[in-house]
Amino acid sequence: MRITGRTRLAGIMGWPVSHSRSPALHNFWLEQNGIDGAYVPLPVPPERLEQALRALPALGFRGCNLTIPHKRDALDIVDRVDPMARRVGAINTVIVAPDGSLEGRNTDIFGFRESLREAVPEWEPAAGSAVVLGAGGASRAVIAALVEERAPSVRLVNRTVGRAEAVARDLAAPQTDISVRPWSERAAALDGAALLVNTTSLGMSGEAALAIDLSALPREAIVMDIVYVPLETPLLATARQRGHRVVDGLGMLLHQGRPGFEAWFGTAVRATRELRAAILTTLVPR
Ligand code: ATR
């Protein structure tokens, strides 16, 4: 890396932030493209988020990513947010406009769609129902992408039904029927589905495996897990054995970074095999 008088800057704000793989991701792209830029971790406590975001233009930063616990609070601080990100209720990317104002985006929506398209190019959103497990921030981004792709039906399954009902209400759209199912009905919800996405933390290293009987899921269905440590979760291992096409969570992590990078550094980037391998080396199970 070469730091000159013209180095372009971006970073990630979180509290804590040291676990984030975004510096490895963005600095890989900077290096690969020979861009005079740097992407740095920015540890920012919640009470200083507004100050820190407002300082970006003054410090010459092109923008930043946001991680836990800032994704929701930042939505109310930035000057502009696209309507879908507002309905998701979170932003993970901030772009400093030429006039110094702040634009917020949710690139997890893009990340989910692109990683699924990359892994299964023939994915057809209208092929059948999608089953989404979980109702947190990641679930909202996944469902927003399915709504944007005009998926006809989403079955949303969550342990806390009220939380799922709030997601269904916030993301309601005429083209997509979002129905809520209790956790106890997760296996039955798979009947005839074309896509299953796990957005819960179950299956993550250090957590319990996701216990779900896949026998009602048609063999042609795609199974995706957004957990990426380990890369092959127990869910994906079982699905692979049953002959499903499986999509691991690393692709979503890589693709969600692209819109921010392109806006800050002015260069289009891709989630290559080489990038996957480089980021994989940073994924050490806890
Ligand atoms: P994120 O914002 O990353 O999606 P989150 O908001 O913490 O994360 O959401 C975690 C999801 O995993 C939730 O849907 C949670 O269910 P609840 O809404 O009922 O809390 C789900 N989850 C976590 N542990 C679970 C468990 N042991 N069994 C079932 N679901 C679980």
PDB file of C-alpha atoms and ligand atoms in Angstrom:
ATOM      1  CA  MET A   1       0.000   0.000   0.000  1.00  0.00           C
ATOM      2  CA  ARG A   2       1.180   3.470  -0.855  1.00  0.00           C
ATOM      3  CA  ILE A   3      -0.201   6.463   1.045  1.00  0.00           C
ATOM      4  CA  THR A   4       0.169   9.667  -0.944  1.00  0.00           C
ATOM      5  CA  GLY A   5      -1.236  13.155  -0.554  1.00  0.00           C
ATOM      6  CA  ARG A   6      -4.247  12.078  -2.598  1.00  0.00           C
ATOM      7  CA  THR A   7      -5.204   8.826  -0.907  1.00  0.00           C
ATOM      8  CA  ARG A   8      -8.954   8.187  -0.972  1.00  0.00           C
ATOM      9  CA  LEU A   9     -10.415   7.070   2.329  1.00  0.00           C
ATOM     10  CA  ALA A  10     -13.280   4.891   3.489  1.00  0.00           C
ATOM     11  CA  GLY A  11     -13.799   2.644   6.505  1.00  0.00           C
ATOM     12  CA  ILE A  12     -16.171   0.738   8.713  1.00  0.00           C
ATOM     13  CA  MET A  13     -17.779   2.051  11.901  1.00  0.00           C
ATOM     14  CA  GLY A  14     -18.700  -0.492  14.558  1.00  0.00           C
ATOM     15  CA  TRP A  15     -18.457  -1.087  18.297  1.00  0.00           C
ATOM     16  CA  PRO A  16     -16.542  -3.310  18.486  1.00  0.00           C
ATOM     17  CA  VAL A  17     -15.180  -3.365  14.953  1.00  0.00           C
ATOM     18  CA  SER A  18     -12.070  -5.543  15.168  1.00  0.00           C
ATOM     19  CA  HIS A  19     -13.982  -8.695  14.103  1.00  0.00           C
ATOM     20  CA  SER A  20     -15.028  -7.161  10.785  1.00  0.00           C
ATOM     21  CA  ARG A  21     -13.777  -8.690   7.524  1.00  0.00           C
ATOM     22  CA  SER A  22     -14.608  -5.546   5.562  1.00  0.00           C
ATOM     23  CA  PRO A  23     -11.067  -4.065   5.799  1.00  0.00           C
ATOM     24  CA  ALA A  24      -9.642  -7.292   4.309  1.00  0.00           C
ATOM     25  CA  LEU A  25     -12.310  -7.225   1.586  1.00  0.00           C
ATOM     26  CA  HIS A  26     -11.953  -3.602   0.513  1.00  0.00           C
ATOM     27  CA  ASN A  27      -8.161  -3.476   0.811  1.00  0.00           C
ATOM     28  CA  PHE A  28      -7.986  -6.581  -1.406  1.00  0.00           C
ATOM     29  CA  TRP A  29      -9.930  -4.700  -4.100  1.00  0.00           C
ATOM     30  CA  LEU A  30      -7.826  -1.544  -3.624  1.00  0.00           C
ATOM     31  CA  GLU A  31      -4.614  -3.541  -3.992  1.00  0.00           C
ATOM     32  CA  GLN A  32      -5.917  -5.562  -6.945  1.00  0.00           C
ATOM     33  CA  ASN A  33      -6.904  -2.410  -8.830  1.00  0.00           C
ATOM     34  CA  GLY A  34      -3.796  -0.417  -7.872  1.00  0.00           C
ATOM     35  CA  ILE A  35      -5.988   2.317  -6.359  1.00  0.00           C
ATOM     36  CA  ASP A  36      -4.400   4.927  -4.117  1.00  0.00           C
ATOM     37  CA  GLY A  37      -6.873   4.357  -1.283  1.00  0.00           C
ATOM     38  CA  ALA A  38      -7.238   2.942   2.205  1.00  0.00           C
ATOM     39  CA  TYR A  39     -10.121   1.339   4.084  1.00  0.00           C
ATOM     40  CA  VAL A  40      -9.763   1.449   7.841  1.00  0.00           C
ATOM     41  CA  PRO A  41     -11.591   0.095  10.913  1.00  0.00           C
ATOM     42  CA  LEU A  42     -13.255   2.942  12.837  1.00  0.00           C
ATOM     43  CA  PRO A  43     -14.221   1.965  16.405  1.00  0.00           C
ATOM     44  CA  VAL A  44     -17.105   4.325  17.209  1.00  0.00           C
ATOM     45  CA  PRO A  45     -19.244   3.968  20.375  1.00  0.00           C
ATOM     46  CA  PRO A  46     -23.013   4.413  19.884  1.00  0.00           C
ATOM     47  CA  GLU A  47     -23.144   7.816  21.582  1.00  0.00           C
ATOM     48  CA  ARG A  48     -20.612   9.208  19.096  1.00  0.00           C
ATOM     49  CA  LEU A  49     -22.122   7.772  15.916  1.00  0.00           C
ATOM     50  CA  GLU A  50     -23.706  11.021  14.799  1.00  0.00           C
ATOM     51  CA  GLN A  51     -20.516  13.014  15.434  1.00  0.00           C
ATOM     52  CA  ALA A  52     -18.458  10.400  13.601  1.00  0.00           C
ATOM     53  CA  LEU A  53     -20.763  10.270  10.557  1.00  0.00           C
ATOM     54  CA  ARG A  54     -20.931  14.051  10.329  1.00  0.00           C
ATOM     55  CA  ALA A  55     -17.135  14.197  10.476  1.00  0.00           C
ATOM     56  CA  LEU A  56     -16.753  12.046   7.337  1.00  0.00           C
ATOM     57  CA  PRO A  57     -17.001  14.917   4.816  1.00  0.00           C
ATOM     58  CA  ALA A  58     -14.814  17.184   6.960  1.00  0.00           C
ATOM     59  CA  LEU A  59     -12.104  14.520   7.047  1.00  0.00           C
ATOM     60  CA  GLY A  60     -12.346  13.891   3.325  1.00  0.00           C
ATOM     61  CA  PHE A  61     -13.764  10.373   3.658  1.00  0.00           C
ATOM     62  CA  ARG A  62     -15.737   9.111   0.652  1.00  0.00           C
ATOM     63  CA  GLY A  63     -18.026   7.181   2.991  1.00  0.00           C
ATOM     64  CA  CYS A  64     -18.159   4.153   5.234  1.00  0.00           C
ATOM     65  CA  ASN A  65     -19.795   0.869   6.068  1.00  0.00           C
ATOM     66  CA  LEU A  66     -21.697   0.306   9.289  1.00  0.00           C
ATOM     67  CA  THR A  67     -21.833  -2.776  11.443  1.00  0.00           C
ATOM     68  CA  ILE A  68     -23.210  -3.736  14.853  1.00  0.00           C
ATOM     69  CA  PRO A  69     -24.674  -1.781  16.652  1.00  0.00           C
ATOM     70  CA  HIS A  70     -25.028   1.138  14.212  1.00  0.00           C
ATOM     71  CA  LYS A  71     -27.107  -0.118  11.270  1.00  0.00           C
ATOM     72  CA  ARG A  72     -30.449   1.096  12.632  1.00  0.00           C
ATOM     73  CA  ASP A  73     -29.408   4.319  14.350  1.00  0.00           C
ATOM     74  CA  ALA A  74     -27.537   5.553  11.290  1.00  0.00           C
ATOM     75  CA  LEU A  75     -30.792   5.520   9.320  1.00  0.00           C
ATOM     76  CA  ASP A  76     -32.031   8.522  11.321  1.00  0.00           C
ATOM     77  CA  ILE A  77     -28.767  10.437  11.052  1.00  0.00           C
ATOM     78  CA  VAL A  78     -28.021  10.418   7.319  1.00  0.00           C
ATOM     79  CA  ASP A  79     -29.646  12.925   4.947  1.00  0.00           C
ATOM     80  CA  ARG A  80     -31.115  10.511   2.374  1.00  0.00           C
ATOM     81  CA  VAL A  81     -32.144   6.859   2.455  1.00  0.00           C
ATOM     82  CA  ASP A  82     -33.652   4.893  -0.406  1.00  0.00           C
ATOM     83  CA  PRO A  83     -37.222   3.712   0.259  1.00  0.00           C
ATOM     84  CA  MET A  84     -36.396  -0.014   0.453  1.00  0.00           C
ATOM     85  CA  ALA A  85     -33.613   0.537   2.996  1.00  0.00           C
ATOM     86  CA  ARG A  86     -36.081   2.557   5.053  1.00  0.00           C
ATOM     87  CA  ARG A  87     -38.535  -0.331   5.041  1.00  0.00           C
ATOM     88  CA  VAL A  88     -35.754  -2.755   5.970  1.00  0.00           C
ATOM     89  CA  GLY A  89     -34.995  -0.354   8.814  1.00  0.00           C
ATOM     90  CA  ALA A  90     -31.213  -0.444   8.501  1.00  0.00           C
ATOM     91  CA  ILE A  91     -28.334   0.874   6.390  1.00  0.00           C
ATOM     92  CA  ASN A  92     -24.874  -0.617   6.094  1.00  0.00           C
ATOM     93  CA  THR A  93     -23.299   1.798   3.608  1.00  0.00           C
ATOM     94  CA  VAL A  94     -22.902   5.584   3.658  1.00  0.00           C
ATOM     95  CA  ILE A  95     -21.783   7.618   0.670  1.00  0.00           C
ATOM     96  CA  VAL A  96     -20.592  11.203   1.036  1.00  0.00           C
ATOM     97  CA  ALA A  97     -22.083  13.284  -1.794  1.00  0.00           C
ATOM     98  CA  PRO A  98     -20.080  16.081  -3.439  1.00  0.00           C
ATOM     99  CA  ASP A  99     -22.007  18.661  -1.347  1.00  0.00           C
ATOM    100  CA  GLY A 100     -21.031  16.871   1.874  1.00  0.00           C
ATOM    101  CA  SER A 101     -24.455  15.369   2.515  1.00  0.00           C
ATOM    102  CA  LEU A 102     -24.763  11.694   3.515  1.00  0.00           C
ATOM    103  CA  GLU A 103     -26.619   9.061   1.535  1.00  0.00           C
ATOM    104  CA  GLY A 104     -27.551   5.782   3.226  1.00  0.00           C
ATOM    105  CA  ARG A 105     -27.971   2.455   1.428  1.00  0.00           C
ATOM    106  CA  ASN A 106     -28.669  -1.122   2.424  1.00  0.00           C
ATOM    107  CA  THR A 107     -26.403  -3.226   0.229  1.00  0.00           C
ATOM    108  CA  ASP A 108     -27.293  -6.515   1.981  1.00  0.00           C
ATOM    109  CA  ILE A 109     -30.324  -6.566  -0.333  1.00  0.00           C
ATOM    110  CA  PHE A 110     -28.014  -6.426  -3.372  1.00  0.00           C
ATOM    111  CA  GLY A 111     -25.559  -8.839  -1.679  1.00  0.00           C
ATOM    112  CA  PHE A 112     -28.183 -11.524  -1.166  1.00  0.00           C
ATOM    113  CA  ARG A 113     -29.531 -11.269  -4.711  1.00  0.00           C
ATOM    114  CA  GLU A 114     -26.106 -11.242  -6.373  1.00  0.00           C
ATOM    115  CA  SER A 115     -24.704 -14.135  -4.351  1.00  0.00           C
ATOM    116  CA  LEU A 116     -27.728 -16.275  -5.131  1.00  0.00           C
ATOM    117  CA  ARG A 117     -27.564 -15.333  -8.836  1.00  0.00           C
ATOM    118  CA  GLU A 118     -23.849 -16.050  -8.967  1.00  0.00           C
ATOM    119  CA  ALA A 119     -24.182 -19.475  -7.324  1.00  0.00           C
ATOM    120  CA  VAL A 120     -27.350 -20.481  -9.227  1.00  0.00           C
ATOM    121  CA  PRO A 121     -27.564 -18.408 -12.428  1.00  0.00           C
ATOM    122  CA  GLU A 122     -30.815 -20.072 -13.441  1.00  0.00           C
ATOM    123  CA  TRP A 123     -32.529 -19.051 -10.173  1.00  0.00           C
ATOM    124  CA  GLU A 124     -36.037 -17.955 -11.040  1.00  0.00           C
ATOM    125  CA  PRO A 125     -37.762 -15.962  -8.274  1.00  0.00           C
ATOM    126  CA  ALA A 126     -41.200 -16.923  -9.622  1.00  0.00           C
ATOM    127  CA  ALA A 127     -40.410 -20.678  -9.454  1.00  0.00           C
ATOM    128  CA  GLY A 128     -42.208 -21.154  -6.148  1.00  0.00           C
ATOM    129  CA  SER A 129     -42.422 -20.187  -2.506  1.00  0.00           C
ATOM    130  CA  ALA A 130     -39.372 -19.046  -0.586  1.00  0.00           C
ATOM    131  CA  VAL A 131     -39.035 -20.075   3.047  1.00  0.00           C
ATOM    132  CA  VAL A 132     -37.069 -17.620   5.177  1.00  0.00           C
ATOM    133  CA  LEU A 133     -36.013 -18.688   8.679  1.00  0.00           C
ATOM    134  CA  GLY A 134     -35.421 -15.795  11.092  1.00  0.00           C
ATOM    135  CA  ALA A 135     -36.750 -12.252  11.430  1.00  0.00           C
ATOM    136  CA  GLY A 136     -33.694 -10.109  12.272  1.00  0.00           C
ATOM    137  CA  GLY A 137     -31.925  -7.540  10.133  1.00  0.00           C
ATOM    138  CA  ALA A 138     -30.559 -10.111   7.687  1.00  0.00           C
ATOM    139  CA  SER A 139     -34.018 -11.603   7.182  1.00  0.00           C
ATOM    140  CA  ARG A 140     -35.390  -8.153   6.356  1.00  0.00           C
ATOM    141  CA  ALA A 141     -32.736  -7.638   3.673  1.00  0.00           C
ATOM    142  CA  VAL A 142     -33.395 -11.106   2.182  1.00  0.00           C
ATOM    143  CA  ILE A 143     -37.154 -10.528   2.080  1.00  0.00           C
ATOM    144  CA  ALA A 144     -36.690  -7.043   0.592  1.00  0.00           C
ATOM    145  CA  ALA A 145     -34.658  -8.626  -2.225  1.00  0.00           C
ATOM    146  CA  LEU A 146     -37.344 -11.268  -2.804  1.00  0.00           C
ATOM    147  CA  VAL A 147     -39.996  -8.517  -2.922  1.00  0.00           C
ATOM    148  CA  GLU A 148     -37.888  -6.511  -5.400  1.00  0.00           C
ATOM    149  CA  GLU A 149     -37.497  -9.661  -7.532  1.00  0.00           C
ATOM    150  CA  ARG A 150     -41.276 -10.107  -7.456  1.00  0.00           C
ATOM    151  CA  ALA A 151     -41.187 -13.495  -5.730  1.00  0.00           C
ATOM    152  CA  PRO A 152     -44.843 -14.514  -5.449  1.00  0.00           C
ATOM    153  CA  SER A 153     -44.744 -15.971  -1.955  1.00  0.00           C
ATOM    154  CA  VAL A 154     -42.542 -15.853   1.134  1.00  0.00           C
ATOM    155  CA  ARG A 155     -43.143 -18.064   4.162  1.00  0.00           C
ATOM    156  CA  LEU A 156     -41.494 -16.378   7.105  1.00  0.00           C
ATOM    157  CA  VAL A 157     -40.732 -18.697  10.006  1.00  0.00           C
ATOM    158  CA  ASN A 158     -39.460 -17.343  13.314  1.00  0.00           C
ATOM    159  CA  ARG A 159     -39.230 -18.353  16.970  1.00  0.00           C
ATOM    160  CA  THR A 160     -40.795 -15.049  18.046  1.00  0.00           C
ATOM    161  CA  VAL A 161     -43.922 -14.739  15.910  1.00  0.00           C
ATOM    162  CA  GLY A 162     -44.542 -11.067  16.760  1.00  0.00           C
ATOM    163  CA  ARG A 163     -41.148 -10.139  15.341  1.00  0.00           C
ATOM    164  CA  ALA A 164     -41.953 -11.944  12.085  1.00  0.00           C
ATOM    165  CA  GLU A 165     -45.323 -10.194  11.896  1.00  0.00           C
ATOM    166  CA  ALA A 166     -43.584  -6.825  12.145  1.00  0.00           C
ATOM    167  CA  VAL A 167     -41.267  -7.804   9.257  1.00  0.00           C
ATOM    168  CA  ALA A 168     -44.225  -8.950   7.138  1.00  0.00           C
ATOM    169  CA  ARG A 169     -46.013  -5.661   7.827  1.00  0.00           C
ATOM    170  CA  ASP A 170     -43.006  -3.439   7.085  1.00  0.00           C
ATOM    171  CA  LEU A 171     -42.147  -5.213   3.819  1.00  0.00           C
ATOM    172  CA  ALA A 172     -45.683  -5.849   2.567  1.00  0.00           C
ATOM    173  CA  ALA A 173     -46.021  -5.489  -1.220  1.00  0.00           C
ATOM    174  CA  PRO A 174     -48.833  -6.346  -3.625  1.00  0.00           C
ATOM    175  CA  GLN A 175     -46.713  -8.728  -5.713  1.00  0.00           C
ATOM    176  CA  THR A 176     -45.461 -10.853  -2.796  1.00  0.00           C
ATOM    177  CA  ASP A 177     -47.573 -12.681  -0.260  1.00  0.00           C
ATOM    178  CA  ILE A 178     -45.635 -12.808   3.029  1.00  0.00           C
ATOM    179  CA  SER A 179     -47.133 -15.315   5.453  1.00  0.00           C
ATOM    180  CA  VAL A 180     -45.870 -15.897   8.987  1.00  0.00           C
ATOM    181  CA  ARG A 181     -45.419 -19.383  10.472  1.00  0.00           C
ATOM    182  CA  PRO A 182     -44.430 -20.372  14.004  1.00  0.00           C
ATOM    183  CA  TRP A 183     -41.065 -22.049  14.577  1.00  0.00           C
ATOM    184  CA  SER A 184     -42.741 -25.369  15.402  1.00  0.00           C
ATOM    185  CA  GLU A 185     -44.035 -25.498  11.802  1.00  0.00           C
ATOM    186  CA  ARG A 186     -40.667 -24.956  10.113  1.00  0.00           C
ATOM    187  CA  ALA A 187     -40.536 -28.443   8.571  1.00  0.00           C
ATOM    188  CA  ALA A 188     -44.111 -28.268   7.253  1.00  0.00           C
ATOM    189  CA  ALA A 189     -43.441 -24.810   5.793  1.00  0.00           C
ATOM    190  CA  LEU A 190     -40.956 -26.427   3.342  1.00  0.00           C
ATOM    191  CA  ASP A 191     -43.691 -28.289   1.485  1.00  0.00           C
ATOM    192  CA  GLY A 192     -43.403 -27.503  -2.238  1.00  0.00           C
ATOM    193  CA  ALA A 193     -40.956 -24.607  -1.675  1.00  0.00           C
ATOM    194  CA  ALA A 194     -38.364 -23.581  -4.272  1.00  0.00           C
ATOM    195  CA  LEU A 195     -35.917 -21.790  -1.970  1.00  0.00           C
ATOM    196  CA  LEU A 196     -34.922 -22.088   1.697  1.00  0.00           C
ATOM    197  CA  VAL A 197     -32.815 -19.374   3.344  1.00  0.00           C
ATOM    198  CA  ASN A 198     -31.515 -19.564   6.908  1.00  0.00           C
ATOM    199  CA  THR A 199     -30.970 -16.093   8.379  1.00  0.00           C
ATOM    200  CA  THR A 200     -30.899 -17.197  12.034  1.00  0.00           C
ATOM    201  CA  SER A 201     -27.637 -17.563  13.906  1.00  0.00           C
ATOM    202  CA  LEU A 202     -28.222 -21.309  14.312  1.00  0.00           C
ATOM    203  CA  GLY A 203     -25.417 -23.336  12.747  1.00  0.00           C
ATOM    204  CA  MET A 204     -22.816 -20.654  13.372  1.00  0.00           C
ATOM    205  CA  SER A 205     -19.648 -21.873  15.045  1.00  0.00           C
ATOM    206  CA  GLY A 206     -20.299 -21.862  18.816  1.00  0.00           C
ATOM    207  CA  GLU A 207     -24.099 -22.025  18.356  1.00  0.00           C
ATOM    208  CA  ALA A 208     -26.471 -24.985  18.192  1.00  0.00           C
ATOM    209  CA  ALA A 209     -27.069 -26.501  14.748  1.00  0.00           C
ATOM    210  CA  LEU A 210     -30.293 -25.618  12.981  1.00  0.00           C
ATOM    211  CA  ALA A 211     -32.549 -28.622  13.573  1.00  0.00           C
ATOM    212  CA  ILE A 212     -34.962 -28.940  10.664  1.00  0.00           C
ATOM    213  CA  ASP A 213     -36.360 -31.943   8.830  1.00  0.00           C
ATOM    214  CA  LEU A 214     -35.910 -31.289   5.101  1.00  0.00           C
ATOM    215  CA  SER A 215     -38.028 -34.209   3.884  1.00  0.00           C
ATOM    216  CA  ALA A 216     -40.892 -31.973   2.678  1.00  0.00           C
ATOM    217  CA  LEU A 217     -38.535 -29.833   0.577  1.00  0.00           C
ATOM    218  CA  PRO A 218     -38.537 -30.717  -3.140  1.00  0.00           C
ATOM    219  CA  ARG A 219     -35.089 -31.873  -4.385  1.00  0.00           C
ATOM    220  CA  GLU A 220     -34.988 -29.043  -6.958  1.00  0.00           C
ATOM    221  CA  ALA A 221     -35.154 -26.437  -4.192  1.00  0.00           C
ATOM    222  CA  ILE A 222     -32.119 -24.216  -3.531  1.00  0.00           C
ATOM    223  CA  VAL A 223     -30.850 -24.093   0.053  1.00  0.00           C
ATOM    224  CA  MET A 224     -28.927 -21.037   1.218  1.00  0.00           C
ATOM    225  CA  ASP A 225     -27.387 -20.230   4.584  1.00  0.00           C
ATOM    226  CA  ILE A 226     -26.187 -16.743   5.361  1.00  0.00           C
ATOM    227  CA  VAL A 227     -23.972 -18.073   8.164  1.00  0.00           C
ATOM    228  CA  TYR A 228     -20.384 -18.263   6.823  1.00  0.00           C
ATOM    229  CA  VAL A 229     -18.414 -19.530   9.833  1.00  0.00           C
ATOM    230  CA  PRO A 230     -18.278 -22.440   9.213  1.00  0.00           C
ATOM    231  CA  LEU A 231     -18.663 -22.150   5.459  1.00  0.00           C
ATOM    232  CA  GLU A 232     -20.473 -25.479   5.292  1.00  0.00           C
ATOM    233  CA  THR A 233     -23.054 -25.355   8.070  1.00  0.00           C
ATOM    234  CA  PRO A 234     -24.848 -28.528   9.218  1.00  0.00           C
ATOM    235  CA  LEU A 235     -27.885 -27.308   7.215  1.00  0.00           C
ATOM    236  CA  LEU A 236     -25.860 -27.022   4.000  1.00  0.00           C
ATOM    237  CA  ALA A 237     -24.158 -30.386   4.598  1.00  0.00           C
ATOM    238  CA  THR A 238     -27.530 -32.115   4.977  1.00  0.00           C
ATOM    239  CA  ALA A 239     -28.978 -30.284   1.976  1.00  0.00           C
ATOM    240  CA  ARG A 240     -25.983 -31.210  -0.182  1.00  0.00           C
ATOM    241  CA  GLN A 241     -26.400 -34.871   0.769  1.00  0.00           C
ATOM    242  CA  ARG A 242     -30.055 -34.699  -0.293  1.00  0.00           C
ATOM    243  CA  GLY A 243     -28.979 -33.361  -3.687  1.00  0.00           C
ATOM    244  CA  HIS A 244     -30.032 -29.716  -3.313  1.00  0.00           C
ATOM    245  CA  ARG A 245     -28.078 -26.893  -4.868  1.00  0.00           C
ATOM    246  CA  VAL A 246     -26.551 -25.064  -1.911  1.00  0.00           C
ATOM    247  CA  VAL A 247     -25.339 -21.488  -1.501  1.00  0.00           C
ATOM    248  CA  ASP A 248     -23.012 -20.592   1.363  1.00  0.00           C
ATOM    249  CA  GLY A 249     -22.962 -17.258   3.177  1.00  0.00           C
ATOM    250  CA  LEU A 250     -19.590 -15.991   1.982  1.00  0.00           C
ATOM    251  CA  GLY A 251     -20.951 -14.734  -1.335  1.00  0.00           C
ATOM    252  CA  MET A 252     -23.396 -12.378   0.385  1.00  0.00           C
ATOM    253  CA  LEU A 253     -20.558 -10.935   2.493  1.00  0.00           C
ATOM    254  CA  LEU A 254     -18.448 -10.271  -0.621  1.00  0.00           C
ATOM    255  CA  HIS A 255     -21.202  -8.916  -2.860  1.00  0.00           C
ATOM    256  CA  GLN A 256     -22.646  -6.538  -0.250  1.00  0.00           C
ATOM    257  CA  GLY A 257     -19.324  -4.681  -0.335  1.00  0.00           C
ATOM    258  CA  ARG A 258     -19.421  -3.929  -4.062  1.00  0.00           C
ATOM    259  CA  PRO A 259     -21.828  -0.945  -4.257  1.00  0.00           C
ATOM    260  CA  GLY A 260     -19.948   0.985  -1.563  1.00  0.00           C
ATOM    261  CA  PHE A 261     -16.555   0.297  -3.105  1.00  0.00           C
ATOM    262  CA  GLU A 262     -17.763   1.366  -6.534  1.00  0.00           C
ATOM    263  CA  ALA A 263     -19.245   4.601  -5.168  1.00  0.00           C
ATOM    264  CA  TRP A 264     -16.194   5.536  -3.064  1.00  0.00           C
ATOM    265  CA  PHE A 265     -13.375   4.496  -5.361  1.00  0.00           C
ATOM    266  CA  GLY A 266     -15.009   4.755  -8.781  1.00  0.00           C
ATOM    267  CA  THR A 267     -14.069   1.266  -9.954  1.00  0.00           C
ATOM    268  CA  ALA A 268     -16.356  -1.722 -10.537  1.00  0.00           C
ATOM    269  CA  VAL A 269     -15.266  -4.883  -8.711  1.00  0.00           C
ATOM    270  CA  ARG A 270     -16.182  -8.552  -8.673  1.00  0.00           C
ATOM    271  CA  ALA A 271     -16.336 -11.371  -6.160  1.00  0.00           C
ATOM    272  CA  THR A 272     -13.673 -13.558  -7.776  1.00  0.00           C
ATOM    273  CA  ARG A 273     -12.441 -16.980  -6.649  1.00  0.00           C
ATOM    274  CA  GLU A 274      -9.199 -15.325  -5.635  1.00  0.00           C
ATOM    275  CA  LEU A 275     -11.080 -12.908  -3.365  1.00  0.00           C
ATOM    276  CA  ARG A 276     -13.077 -15.773  -1.865  1.00  0.00           C
ATOM    277  CA  ALA A 277      -9.869 -17.628  -1.065  1.00  0.00           C
ATOM    278  CA  ALA A 278      -8.278 -14.525   0.472  1.00  0.00           C
ATOM    279  CA  ILE A 279     -11.271 -13.818   2.726  1.00  0.00           C
ATOM    280  CA  LEU A 280     -11.612 -17.493   3.647  1.00  0.00           C
ATOM    281  CA  THR A 281      -8.173 -17.365   5.266  1.00  0.00           C
ATOM    282  CA  THR A 282      -9.505 -14.677   7.642  1.00  0.00           C
ATOM    283  CA  LEU A 283     -12.472 -16.829   8.726  1.00  0.00           C
ATOM    284  CA  VAL A 284     -11.211 -18.710  11.738  1.00  0.00           C
ATOM    285  CA  PRO A 285     -13.990 -20.398  13.749  1.00  0.00           C
ATOM    286  CA  ARG A 286     -14.285 -19.093  17.308  1.00  0.00           C
TER     287      ARG A 286
HETATM  288  P1  ATR B   1     -29.461 -10.353  12.410  1.00  0.00           P
HETATM  289  O1  ATR B   1     -29.816  -8.913  12.566  1.00  0.00           O
HETATM  290  O2  ATR B   1     -28.024 -10.604  12.135  1.00  0.00           O
HETATM  291  O3  ATR B   1     -30.339 -11.053  11.433  1.00  0.00           O
HETATM  292  P2  ATR B   1     -30.782 -10.945  14.940  1.00  0.00           P
HETATM  293  O4  ATR B   1     -31.587  -9.721  14.829  1.00  0.00           O
HETATM  294  O5  ATR B   1     -30.070 -11.209  16.223  1.00  0.00           O
HETATM  295  O6  ATR B   1     -29.647 -11.035  13.842  1.00  0.00           O
HETATM  296  O7  ATR B   1     -31.696 -12.194  14.567  1.00  0.00           O
HETATM  297  C1  ATR B   1     -31.344 -13.488  14.897  1.00  0.00           C
HETATM  298  C2  ATR B   1     -32.424 -14.433  14.396  1.00  0.00           C
HETATM  299  O8  ATR B   1     -32.063 -15.761  14.815  1.00  0.00           O
HETATM  300  C3  ATR B   1     -33.801 -14.157  14.981  1.00  0.00           C
HETATM  301  O9  ATR B   1     -34.774 -14.478  14.022  1.00  0.00           O
HETATM  302  C4  ATR B   1     -33.853 -15.134  16.161  1.00  0.00           C
HETATM  303  O10 ATR B   1     -35.159 -15.484  16.540  1.00  0.00           O
HETATM  304  P3  ATR B   1     -36.016 -14.531  17.543  1.00  0.00           P
HETATM  305  O11 ATR B   1     -36.554 -13.404  16.702  1.00  0.00           O
HETATM  306  O12 ATR B   1     -37.077 -15.404  18.064  1.00  0.00           O
HETATM  307  O13 ATR B   1     -35.038 -14.081  18.590  1.00  0.00           O
HETATM  308  C5  ATR B   1     -33.138 -16.315  15.555  1.00  0.00           C
HETATM  309  N1  ATR B   1     -32.623 -17.229  16.581  1.00  0.00           N
HETATM  310  C6  ATR B   1     -31.540 -17.053  17.364  1.00  0.00           C
HETATM  311  N2  ATR B   1     -31.370 -18.098  18.189  1.00  0.00           N
HETATM  312  C7  ATR B   1     -32.392 -18.976  17.923  1.00  0.00           C
HETATM  313  C8  ATR B   1     -32.775 -20.263  18.437  1.00  0.00           C
HETATM  314  N3  ATR B   1     -32.083 -20.862  19.395  1.00  0.00           N
HETATM  315  N4  ATR B   1     -33.866 -20.851  17.898  1.00  0.00           N
HETATM  316  C9  ATR B   1     -34.581 -20.254  16.921  1.00  0.00           C
HETATM  317  N5  ATR B   1     -34.260 -19.044  16.395  1.00  0.00           N
HETATM  318  C10 ATR B   1     -33.188 -18.410  16.881  1.00  0.00           C
END
